[in-house]
Amino acid sequence: MVKLSELQIKELIVMDDGTRLGHIIDLEIDGRTGRVIAIIAEGKGKKSGMFAKAGELFIAWEKIVRIGEDVILVEKVKGPDLYTED
């Protein structure tokens, strides 16, 4: 089992191009199943969206490729998803 505090010290990196997305600040959890739906990251310079506050990125759990010792690798989003790139 991994604690949120352990995930928060790891940097989020887009695997395809090395873009740094910041660090995890929170998790979105399905209240019925207890499973993690998405990770919420600090996003620098992002505008407010429908679900996110300014400066937050929602990244679907399915977009996580690997959780390493120092970084978390995520897939690049190619279309509408929980986070967008400007």
PDB file of N, CA and C in Angstrom:
ATOM      1  N   MET A   1       0.835  -1.164   0.000  1.00  0.00           N
ATOM      2  CA  MET A   1       0.000   0.000   0.000  1.00  0.00           C
ATOM      3  C   MET A   1       0.891   1.243   0.000  1.00  0.00           C
ATOM      4  N   VAL A   2       0.464   2.264  -0.765  1.00  0.00           N
ATOM      5  CA  VAL A   2       1.210   3.509  -0.866  1.00  0.00           C
ATOM      6  C   VAL A   2       0.397   4.617  -0.207  1.00  0.00           C
ATOM      7  N   LYS A   3       1.042   5.424   0.611  1.00  0.00           N
ATOM      8  CA  LYS A   3       0.380   6.534   1.284  1.00  0.00           C
ATOM      9  C   LYS A   3       0.392   7.766   0.380  1.00  0.00           C
ATOM     10  N   LEU A   4      -0.612   8.614   0.534  1.00  0.00           N
ATOM     11  CA  LEU A   4      -0.674   9.860  -0.223  1.00  0.00           C
ATOM     12  C   LEU A   4       0.585  10.690   0.001  1.00  0.00           C
ATOM     13  N   SER A   5       1.059  10.742   1.217  1.00  0.00           N
ATOM     14  CA  SER A   5       2.258  11.526   1.523  1.00  0.00           C
ATOM     15  C   SER A   5       3.477  11.028   0.739  1.00  0.00           C
ATOM     16  N   GLU A   6       3.531   9.732   0.453  1.00  0.00           N
ATOM     17  CA  GLU A   6       4.628   9.180  -0.348  1.00  0.00           C
ATOM     18  C   GLU A   6       4.492   9.585  -1.815  1.00  0.00           C
ATOM     19  N   LEU A   7       3.247   9.660  -2.302  1.00  0.00           N
ATOM     20  CA  LEU A   7       3.023  10.070  -3.689  1.00  0.00           C
ATOM     21  C   LEU A   7       3.292  11.563  -3.880  1.00  0.00           C
ATOM     22  N   GLN A   8       3.011  12.360  -2.869  1.00  0.00           N
ATOM     23  CA  GLN A   8       3.142  13.806  -2.979  1.00  0.00           C
ATOM     24  C   GLN A   8       4.575  14.285  -3.194  1.00  0.00           C
ATOM     25  N   ILE A   9       5.555  13.504  -2.834  1.00  0.00           N
ATOM     26  CA  ILE A   9       6.944  13.931  -3.021  1.00  0.00           C
ATOM     27  C   ILE A   9       7.481  13.561  -4.397  1.00  0.00           C
ATOM     28  N   LYS A  10       6.725  12.783  -5.148  1.00  0.00           N
ATOM     29  CA  LYS A  10       7.143  12.364  -6.485  1.00  0.00           C
ATOM     30  C   LYS A  10       6.650  13.378  -7.516  1.00  0.00           C
ATOM     31  N   GLU A  11       7.486  13.684  -8.500  1.00  0.00           N
ATOM     32  CA  GLU A  11       7.108  14.621  -9.549  1.00  0.00           C
ATOM     33  C   GLU A  11       6.386  13.893 -10.670  1.00  0.00           C
ATOM     34  N   LEU A  12       5.343  14.533 -11.218  1.00  0.00           N
ATOM     35  CA  LEU A  12       4.593  13.975 -12.345  1.00  0.00           C
ATOM     36  C   LEU A  12       5.254  14.394 -13.649  1.00  0.00           C
ATOM     37  N   ILE A  13       5.555  13.405 -14.493  1.00  0.00           N
ATOM     38  CA  ILE A  13       6.231  13.653 -15.766  1.00  0.00           C
ATOM     39  C   ILE A  13       5.436  12.984 -16.887  1.00  0.00           C
ATOM     40  N   VAL A  14       5.213  13.724 -17.998  1.00  0.00           N
ATOM     41  CA  VAL A  14       4.583  13.130 -19.179  1.00  0.00           C
ATOM     42  C   VAL A  14       5.634  12.273 -19.864  1.00  0.00           C
ATOM     43  N   MET A  15       5.337  11.003 -20.027  1.00  0.00           N
ATOM     44  CA  MET A  15       6.303  10.045 -20.541  1.00  0.00           C
ATOM     45  C   MET A  15       6.770  10.358 -21.964  1.00  0.00           C
ATOM     46  N   ASP A  16       5.879  10.837 -22.814  1.00  0.00           N
ATOM     47  CA  ASP A  16       6.223  11.046 -24.226  1.00  0.00           C
ATOM     48  C   ASP A  16       7.235  12.160 -24.471  1.00  0.00           C
ATOM     49  N   ASP A  17       7.100  13.268 -23.716  1.00  0.00           N
ATOM     50  CA  ASP A  17       7.964  14.411 -24.012  1.00  0.00           C
ATOM     51  C   ASP A  17       8.703  14.994 -22.807  1.00  0.00           C
ATOM     52  N   GLY A  18       8.523  14.403 -21.638  1.00  0.00           N
ATOM     53  CA  GLY A  18       9.239  14.857 -20.454  1.00  0.00           C
ATOM     54  C   GLY A  18       8.675  16.098 -19.786  1.00  0.00           C
ATOM     55  N   THR A  19       7.485  16.533 -20.199  1.00  0.00           N
ATOM     56  CA  THR A  19       6.865  17.706 -19.584  1.00  0.00           C
ATOM     57  C   THR A  19       6.632  17.456 -18.098  1.00  0.00           C
ATOM     58  N   ARG A  20       6.992  18.431 -17.290  1.00  0.00           N
ATOM     59  CA  ARG A  20       6.794  18.333 -15.837  1.00  0.00           C
ATOM     60  C   ARG A  20       5.435  18.932 -15.491  1.00  0.00           C
ATOM     61  N   LEU A  21       4.609  18.137 -14.822  1.00  0.00           N
ATOM     62  CA  LEU A  21       3.265  18.578 -14.481  1.00  0.00           C
ATOM     63  C   LEU A  21       3.137  19.043 -13.041  1.00  0.00           C
ATOM     64  N   GLY A  22       4.155  18.881 -12.258  1.00  0.00           N
ATOM     65  CA  GLY A  22       4.107  19.299 -10.856  1.00  0.00           C
ATOM     66  C   GLY A  22       4.030  18.106  -9.921  1.00  0.00           C
ATOM     67  N   HIS A  23       3.423  18.321  -8.770  1.00  0.00           N
ATOM     68  CA  HIS A  23       3.307  17.293  -7.741  1.00  0.00           C
ATOM     69  C   HIS A  23       1.842  17.056  -7.393  1.00  0.00           C
ATOM     70  N   ILE A  24       1.565  15.874  -6.882  1.00  0.00           N
ATOM     71  CA  ILE A  24       0.215  15.524  -6.458  1.00  0.00           C
ATOM     72  C   ILE A  24      -0.136  16.322  -5.199  1.00  0.00           C
ATOM     73  N   ILE A  25      -1.356  16.883  -5.215  1.00  0.00           N
ATOM     74  CA  ILE A  25      -1.815  17.581  -4.015  1.00  0.00           C
ATOM     75  C   ILE A  25      -3.005  16.868  -3.371  1.00  0.00           C
ATOM     76  N   ASP A  26      -3.683  16.001  -4.146  1.00  0.00           N
ATOM     77  CA  ASP A  26      -4.838  15.303  -3.597  1.00  0.00           C
ATOM     78  C   ASP A  26      -5.211  14.144  -4.511  1.00  0.00           C
ATOM     79  N   LEU A  27      -6.150  13.337  -4.063  1.00  0.00           N
ATOM     80  CA  LEU A  27      -6.675  12.218  -4.846  1.00  0.00           C
ATOM     81  C   LEU A  27      -8.187  12.352  -4.936  1.00  0.00           C
ATOM     82  N   GLU A  28      -8.767  11.864  -6.037  1.00  0.00           N
ATOM     83  CA  GLU A  28     -10.215  11.748  -6.136  1.00  0.00           C
ATOM     84  C   GLU A  28     -10.547  10.268  -5.991  1.00  0.00           C
ATOM     85  N   ILE A  29     -11.397   9.950  -5.041  1.00  0.00           N
ATOM     86  CA  ILE A  29     -11.700   8.557  -4.721  1.00  0.00           C
ATOM     87  C   ILE A  29     -13.182   8.292  -4.926  1.00  0.00           C
ATOM     88  N   ASP A  30     -13.503   7.158  -5.546  1.00  0.00           N
ATOM     89  CA  ASP A  30     -14.887   6.732  -5.723  1.00  0.00           C
ATOM     90  C   ASP A  30     -15.424   6.325  -4.355  1.00  0.00           C
ATOM     91  N   GLY A  31     -16.459   7.013  -3.889  1.00  0.00           N
ATOM     92  CA  GLY A  31     -17.011   6.753  -2.570  1.00  0.00           C
ATOM     93  C   GLY A  31     -17.653   5.389  -2.422  1.00  0.00           C
ATOM     94  N   ARG A  32     -18.120   4.816  -3.533  1.00  0.00           N
ATOM     95  CA  ARG A  32     -18.756   3.497  -3.463  1.00  0.00           C
ATOM     96  C   ARG A  32     -17.754   2.362  -3.403  1.00  0.00           C
ATOM     97  N   THR A  33     -16.691   2.469  -4.216  1.00  0.00           N
ATOM     98  CA  THR A  33     -15.735   1.368  -4.311  1.00  0.00           C
ATOM     99  C   THR A  33     -14.455   1.594  -3.506  1.00  0.00           C
ATOM    100  N   GLY A  34     -14.160   2.857  -3.189  1.00  0.00           N
ATOM    101  CA  GLY A  34     -12.924   3.163  -2.484  1.00  0.00           C
ATOM    102  C   GLY A  34     -11.704   3.207  -3.391  1.00  0.00           C
ATOM    103  N   ARG A  35     -11.918   3.110  -4.681  1.00  0.00           N
ATOM    104  CA  ARG A  35     -10.796   3.146  -5.635  1.00  0.00           C
ATOM    105  C   ARG A  35     -10.443   4.573  -6.037  1.00  0.00           C
ATOM    106  N   VAL A  36      -9.164   4.779  -6.339  1.00  0.00           N
ATOM    107  CA  VAL A  36      -8.704   6.085  -6.806  1.00  0.00           C
ATOM    108  C   VAL A  36      -9.171   6.274  -8.248  1.00  0.00           C
ATOM    109  N   ILE A  37      -9.852   7.379  -8.512  1.00  0.00           N
ATOM    110  CA  ILE A  37     -10.331   7.707  -9.858  1.00  0.00           C
ATOM    111  C   ILE A  37      -9.316   8.577 -10.578  1.00  0.00           C
ATOM    112  N   ALA A  38      -8.760   9.533  -9.851  1.00  0.00           N
ATOM    113  CA  ALA A  38      -7.835  10.487 -10.464  1.00  0.00           C
ATOM    114  C   ALA A  38      -6.896  11.030  -9.399  1.00  0.00           C
ATOM    115  N   ILE A  39      -5.787  11.561  -9.890  1.00  0.00           N
ATOM    116  CA  ILE A  39      -4.886  12.294  -9.017  1.00  0.00           C
ATOM    117  C   ILE A  39      -5.043  13.768  -9.363  1.00  0.00           C
ATOM    118  N   ILE A  40      -4.922  14.597  -8.369  1.00  0.00           N
ATOM    119  CA  ILE A  40      -5.035  16.036  -8.563  1.00  0.00           C
ATOM    120  C   ILE A  40      -3.648  16.610  -8.332  1.00  0.00           C
ATOM    121  N   ALA A  41      -3.166  17.334  -9.344  1.00  0.00           N
ATOM    122  CA  ALA A  41      -1.811  17.876  -9.284  1.00  0.00           C
ATOM    123  C   ALA A  41      -1.861  19.391  -9.290  1.00  0.00           C
ATOM    124  N   GLU A  42      -0.801  19.975  -8.749  1.00  0.00           N
ATOM    125  CA  GLU A  42      -0.663  21.420  -8.843  1.00  0.00           C
ATOM    126  C   GLU A  42      -0.264  21.741 -10.275  1.00  0.00           C
ATOM    127  N   GLY A  43      -1.021  22.571 -10.934  1.00  0.00           N
ATOM    128  CA  GLY A  43      -0.702  22.954 -12.306  1.00  0.00           C
ATOM    129  C   GLY A  43      -0.394  24.425 -12.358  1.00  0.00           C
ATOM    130  N   LYS A  44       0.783  24.742 -12.754  1.00  0.00           N
ATOM    131  CA  LYS A  44       1.195  26.142 -12.783  1.00  0.00           C
ATOM    132  C   LYS A  44       0.638  26.824 -14.031  1.00  0.00           C
ATOM    133  N   GLY A  45       0.010  27.971 -13.837  1.00  0.00           N
ATOM    134  CA  GLY A  45      -0.454  28.776 -14.957  1.00  0.00           C
ATOM    135  C   GLY A  45      -1.693  28.249 -15.650  1.00  0.00           C
ATOM    136  N   LYS A  46      -2.417  27.346 -15.038  1.00  0.00           N
ATOM    137  CA  LYS A  46      -3.625  26.809 -15.658  1.00  0.00           C
ATOM    138  C   LYS A  46      -4.828  27.660 -15.272  1.00  0.00           C
ATOM    139  N   LYS A  47      -5.816  27.709 -16.158  1.00  0.00           N
ATOM    140  CA  LYS A  47      -7.043  28.444 -15.893  1.00  0.00           C
ATOM    141  C   LYS A  47      -8.056  27.532 -15.237  1.00  0.00           C
ATOM    142  N   SER A  48      -9.034  28.127 -14.582  1.00  0.00           N
ATOM    143  CA  SER A  48     -10.101  27.339 -13.961  1.00  0.00           C
ATOM    144  C   SER A  48     -10.882  26.595 -15.027  1.00  0.00           C
ATOM    145  N   GLY A  49     -11.251  25.384 -14.707  1.00  0.00           N
ATOM    146  CA  GLY A  49     -12.054  24.586 -15.613  1.00  0.00           C
ATOM    147  C   GLY A  49     -13.383  24.253 -14.963  1.00  0.00           C
ATOM    148  N   MET A  50     -14.131  23.345 -15.598  1.00  0.00           N
ATOM    149  CA  MET A  50     -15.439  22.980 -15.074  1.00  0.00           C
ATOM    150  C   MET A  50     -15.317  22.339 -13.697  1.00  0.00           C
ATOM    151  N   PHE A  51     -14.332  21.462 -13.516  1.00  0.00           N
ATOM    152  CA  PHE A  51     -14.195  20.733 -12.264  1.00  0.00           C
ATOM    153  C   PHE A  51     -13.004  21.198 -11.440  1.00  0.00           C
ATOM    154  N   ALA A  52     -12.010  21.769 -12.069  1.00  0.00           N
ATOM    155  CA  ALA A  52     -10.769  22.107 -11.371  1.00  0.00           C
ATOM    156  C   ALA A  52     -10.698  23.584 -11.029  1.00  0.00           C
ATOM    157  N   LYS A  53     -10.067  23.866  -9.916  1.00  0.00           N
ATOM    158  CA  LYS A  53      -9.764  25.243  -9.552  1.00  0.00           C
ATOM    159  C   LYS A  53      -8.576  25.676 -10.386  1.00  0.00           C
ATOM    160  N   ALA A  54      -8.366  26.984 -10.465  1.00  0.00           N
ATOM    161  CA  ALA A  54      -7.182  27.481 -11.161  1.00  0.00           C
ATOM    162  C   ALA A  54      -5.955  26.862 -10.511  1.00  0.00           C
ATOM    163  N   GLY A  55      -5.058  26.355 -11.316  1.00  0.00           N
ATOM    164  CA  GLY A  55      -3.836  25.768 -10.790  1.00  0.00           C
ATOM    165  C   GLY A  55      -3.930  24.303 -10.438  1.00  0.00           C
ATOM    166  N   GLU A  56      -5.043  23.633 -10.782  1.00  0.00           N
ATOM    167  CA  GLU A  56      -5.165  22.198 -10.520  1.00  0.00           C
ATOM    168  C   GLU A  56      -5.326  21.421 -11.818  1.00  0.00           C
ATOM    169  N   LEU A  57      -4.700  20.258 -11.863  1.00  0.00           N
ATOM    170  CA  LEU A  57      -4.845  19.331 -12.985  1.00  0.00           C
ATOM    171  C   LEU A  57      -5.442  18.038 -12.463  1.00  0.00           C
ATOM    172  N   PHE A  58      -6.492  17.553 -13.107  1.00  0.00           N
ATOM    173  CA  PHE A  58      -7.060  16.247 -12.768  1.00  0.00           C
ATOM    174  C   PHE A  58      -6.520  15.255 -13.789  1.00  0.00           C
ATOM    175  N   ILE A  59      -5.852  14.215 -13.319  1.00  0.00           N
ATOM    176  CA  ILE A  59      -5.256  13.207 -14.195  1.00  0.00           C
ATOM    177  C   ILE A  59      -5.884  11.861 -13.862  1.00  0.00           C
ATOM    178  N   ALA A  60      -6.548  11.273 -14.860  1.00  0.00           N
ATOM    179  CA  ALA A  60      -7.206   9.979 -14.654  1.00  0.00           C
ATOM    180  C   ALA A  60      -6.192   8.929 -14.218  1.00  0.00           C
ATOM    181  N   TRP A  61      -6.590   8.079 -13.287  1.00  0.00           N
ATOM    182  CA  TRP A  61      -5.708   7.031 -12.775  1.00  0.00           C
ATOM    183  C   TRP A  61      -5.208   6.143 -13.915  1.00  0.00           C
ATOM    184  N   GLU A  62      -6.034   5.934 -14.926  1.00  0.00           N
ATOM    185  CA  GLU A  62      -5.648   5.084 -16.061  1.00  0.00           C
ATOM    186  C   GLU A  62      -4.498   5.672 -16.872  1.00  0.00           C
ATOM    187  N   LYS A  63      -4.249   6.967 -16.730  1.00  0.00           N
ATOM    188  CA  LYS A  63      -3.164   7.627 -17.475  1.00  0.00           C
ATOM    189  C   LYS A  63      -1.804   7.440 -16.809  1.00  0.00           C
ATOM    190  N   ILE A  64      -1.788   6.878 -15.609  1.00  0.00           N
ATOM    191  CA  ILE A  64      -0.512   6.630 -14.936  1.00  0.00           C
ATOM    192  C   ILE A  64       0.125   5.388 -15.538  1.00  0.00           C
ATOM    193  N   VAL A  65       1.354   5.543 -16.015  1.00  0.00           N
ATOM    194  CA  VAL A  65       2.087   4.444 -16.635  1.00  0.00           C
ATOM    195  C   VAL A  65       2.910   3.701 -15.597  1.00  0.00           C
ATOM    196  N   ARG A  66       3.607   4.456 -14.762  1.00  0.00           N
ATOM    197  CA  ARG A  66       4.484   3.834 -13.769  1.00  0.00           C
ATOM    198  C   ARG A  66       4.726   4.788 -12.614  1.00  0.00           C
ATOM    199  N   ILE A  67       4.747   4.228 -11.423  1.00  0.00           N
ATOM    200  CA  ILE A  67       5.106   4.989 -10.234  1.00  0.00           C
ATOM    201  C   ILE A  67       6.495   4.536  -9.825  1.00  0.00           C
ATOM    202  N   GLY A  68       7.454   5.436  -9.996  1.00  0.00           N
ATOM    203  CA  GLY A  68       8.839   5.112  -9.687  1.00  0.00           C
ATOM    204  C   GLY A  68       9.240   5.623  -8.321  1.00  0.00           C
ATOM    205  N   GLU A  69      10.531   5.517  -8.045  1.00  0.00           N
ATOM    206  CA  GLU A  69      11.052   5.946  -6.751  1.00  0.00           C
ATOM    207  C   GLU A  69      10.964   7.459  -6.573  1.00  0.00           C
ATOM    208  N   ASP A  70      11.232   8.218  -7.661  1.00  0.00           N
ATOM    209  CA  ASP A  70      11.257   9.682  -7.579  1.00  0.00           C
ATOM    210  C   ASP A  70      10.185  10.370  -8.421  1.00  0.00           C
ATOM    211  N   VAL A  71       9.664   9.676  -9.439  1.00  0.00           N
ATOM    212  CA  VAL A  71       8.709  10.298 -10.355  1.00  0.00           C
ATOM    213  C   VAL A  71       7.524   9.379 -10.630  1.00  0.00           C
ATOM    214  N   ILE A  72       6.458   9.988 -11.132  1.00  0.00           N
ATOM    215  CA  ILE A  72       5.295   9.247 -11.609  1.00  0.00           C
ATOM    216  C   ILE A  72       5.162   9.584 -13.087  1.00  0.00           C
ATOM    217  N   LEU A  73       5.238   8.566 -13.943  1.00  0.00           N
ATOM    218  CA  LEU A  73       5.126   8.767 -15.378  1.00  0.00           C
ATOM    219  C   LEU A  73       3.671   8.629 -15.801  1.00  0.00           C
ATOM    220  N   VAL A  74       3.195   9.595 -16.599  1.00  0.00           N
ATOM    221  CA  VAL A  74       1.822   9.562 -17.091  1.00  0.00           C
ATOM    222  C   VAL A  74       1.826   9.635 -18.612  1.00  0.00           C
ATOM    223  N   GLU A  75       0.762   9.094 -19.211  1.00  0.00           N
ATOM    224  CA  GLU A  75       0.604   9.168 -20.668  1.00  0.00           C
ATOM    225  C   GLU A  75       0.234  10.578 -21.070  1.00  0.00           C
ATOM    226  N   LYS A  76       0.634  10.958 -22.273  1.00  0.00           N
ATOM    227  CA  LYS A  76       0.224  12.238 -22.825  1.00  0.00           C
ATOM    228  C   LYS A  76      -1.225  12.124 -23.272  1.00  0.00           C
ATOM    229  N   VAL A  77      -2.014  13.128 -22.956  1.00  0.00           N
ATOM    230  CA  VAL A  77      -3.416  13.138 -23.348  1.00  0.00           C
ATOM    231  C   VAL A  77      -3.521  13.683 -24.762  1.00  0.00           C
ATOM    232  N   LYS A  78      -4.176  12.931 -25.643  1.00  0.00           N
ATOM    233  CA  LYS A  78      -4.280  13.339 -27.032  1.00  0.00           C
ATOM    234  C   LYS A  78      -5.628  13.976 -27.368  1.00  0.00           C
ATOM    235  N   GLY A  79      -6.576  13.896 -26.471  1.00  0.00           N
ATOM    236  CA  GLY A  79      -7.894  14.473 -26.708  1.00  0.00           C
ATOM    237  C   GLY A  79      -8.496  14.927 -25.407  1.00  0.00           C
ATOM    238  N   PRO A  80      -9.772  15.265 -25.415  1.00  0.00           N
ATOM    239  CA  PRO A  80     -10.407  15.696 -24.164  1.00  0.00           C
ATOM    240  C   PRO A  80     -10.275  14.621 -23.091  1.00  0.00           C
ATOM    241  N   ASP A  81      -9.874  15.051 -21.924  1.00  0.00           N
ATOM    242  CA  ASP A  81      -9.689  14.130 -20.814  1.00  0.00           C
ATOM    243  C   ASP A  81      -9.756  14.928 -19.539  1.00  0.00           C
ATOM    244  N   LEU A  82      -9.262  14.395 -18.468  1.00  0.00           N
ATOM    245  CA  LEU A  82      -9.325  15.084 -17.197  1.00  0.00           C
ATOM    246  C   LEU A  82      -8.334  16.217 -17.073  1.00  0.00           C
ATOM    247  N   TYR A  83      -7.309  16.257 -17.915  1.00  0.00           N
ATOM    248  CA  TYR A  83      -6.440  17.432 -17.909  1.00  0.00           C
ATOM    249  C   TYR A  83      -6.087  17.769 -19.336  1.00  0.00           C
ATOM    250  N   THR A  84      -5.770  19.013 -19.568  1.00  0.00           N
ATOM    251  CA  THR A  84      -5.403  19.461 -20.900  1.00  0.00           C
ATOM    252  C   THR A  84      -4.079  20.189 -20.826  1.00  0.00           C
ATOM    253  N   GLU A  85      -3.403  20.244 -21.939  1.00  0.00           N
ATOM    254  CA  GLU A  85      -2.153  20.971 -22.045  1.00  0.00           C
ATOM    255  C   GLU A  85      -2.373  22.159 -22.946  1.00  0.00           C
ATOM    256  N   ASP A  86      -1.838  23.303 -22.579  1.00  0.00           N
ATOM    257  CA  ASP A  86      -1.993  24.521 -23.396  1.00  0.00           C
ATOM    258  C   ASP A  86      -0.969  24.559 -24.500  1.00  0.00           C
TER     259      ASP A  86
END
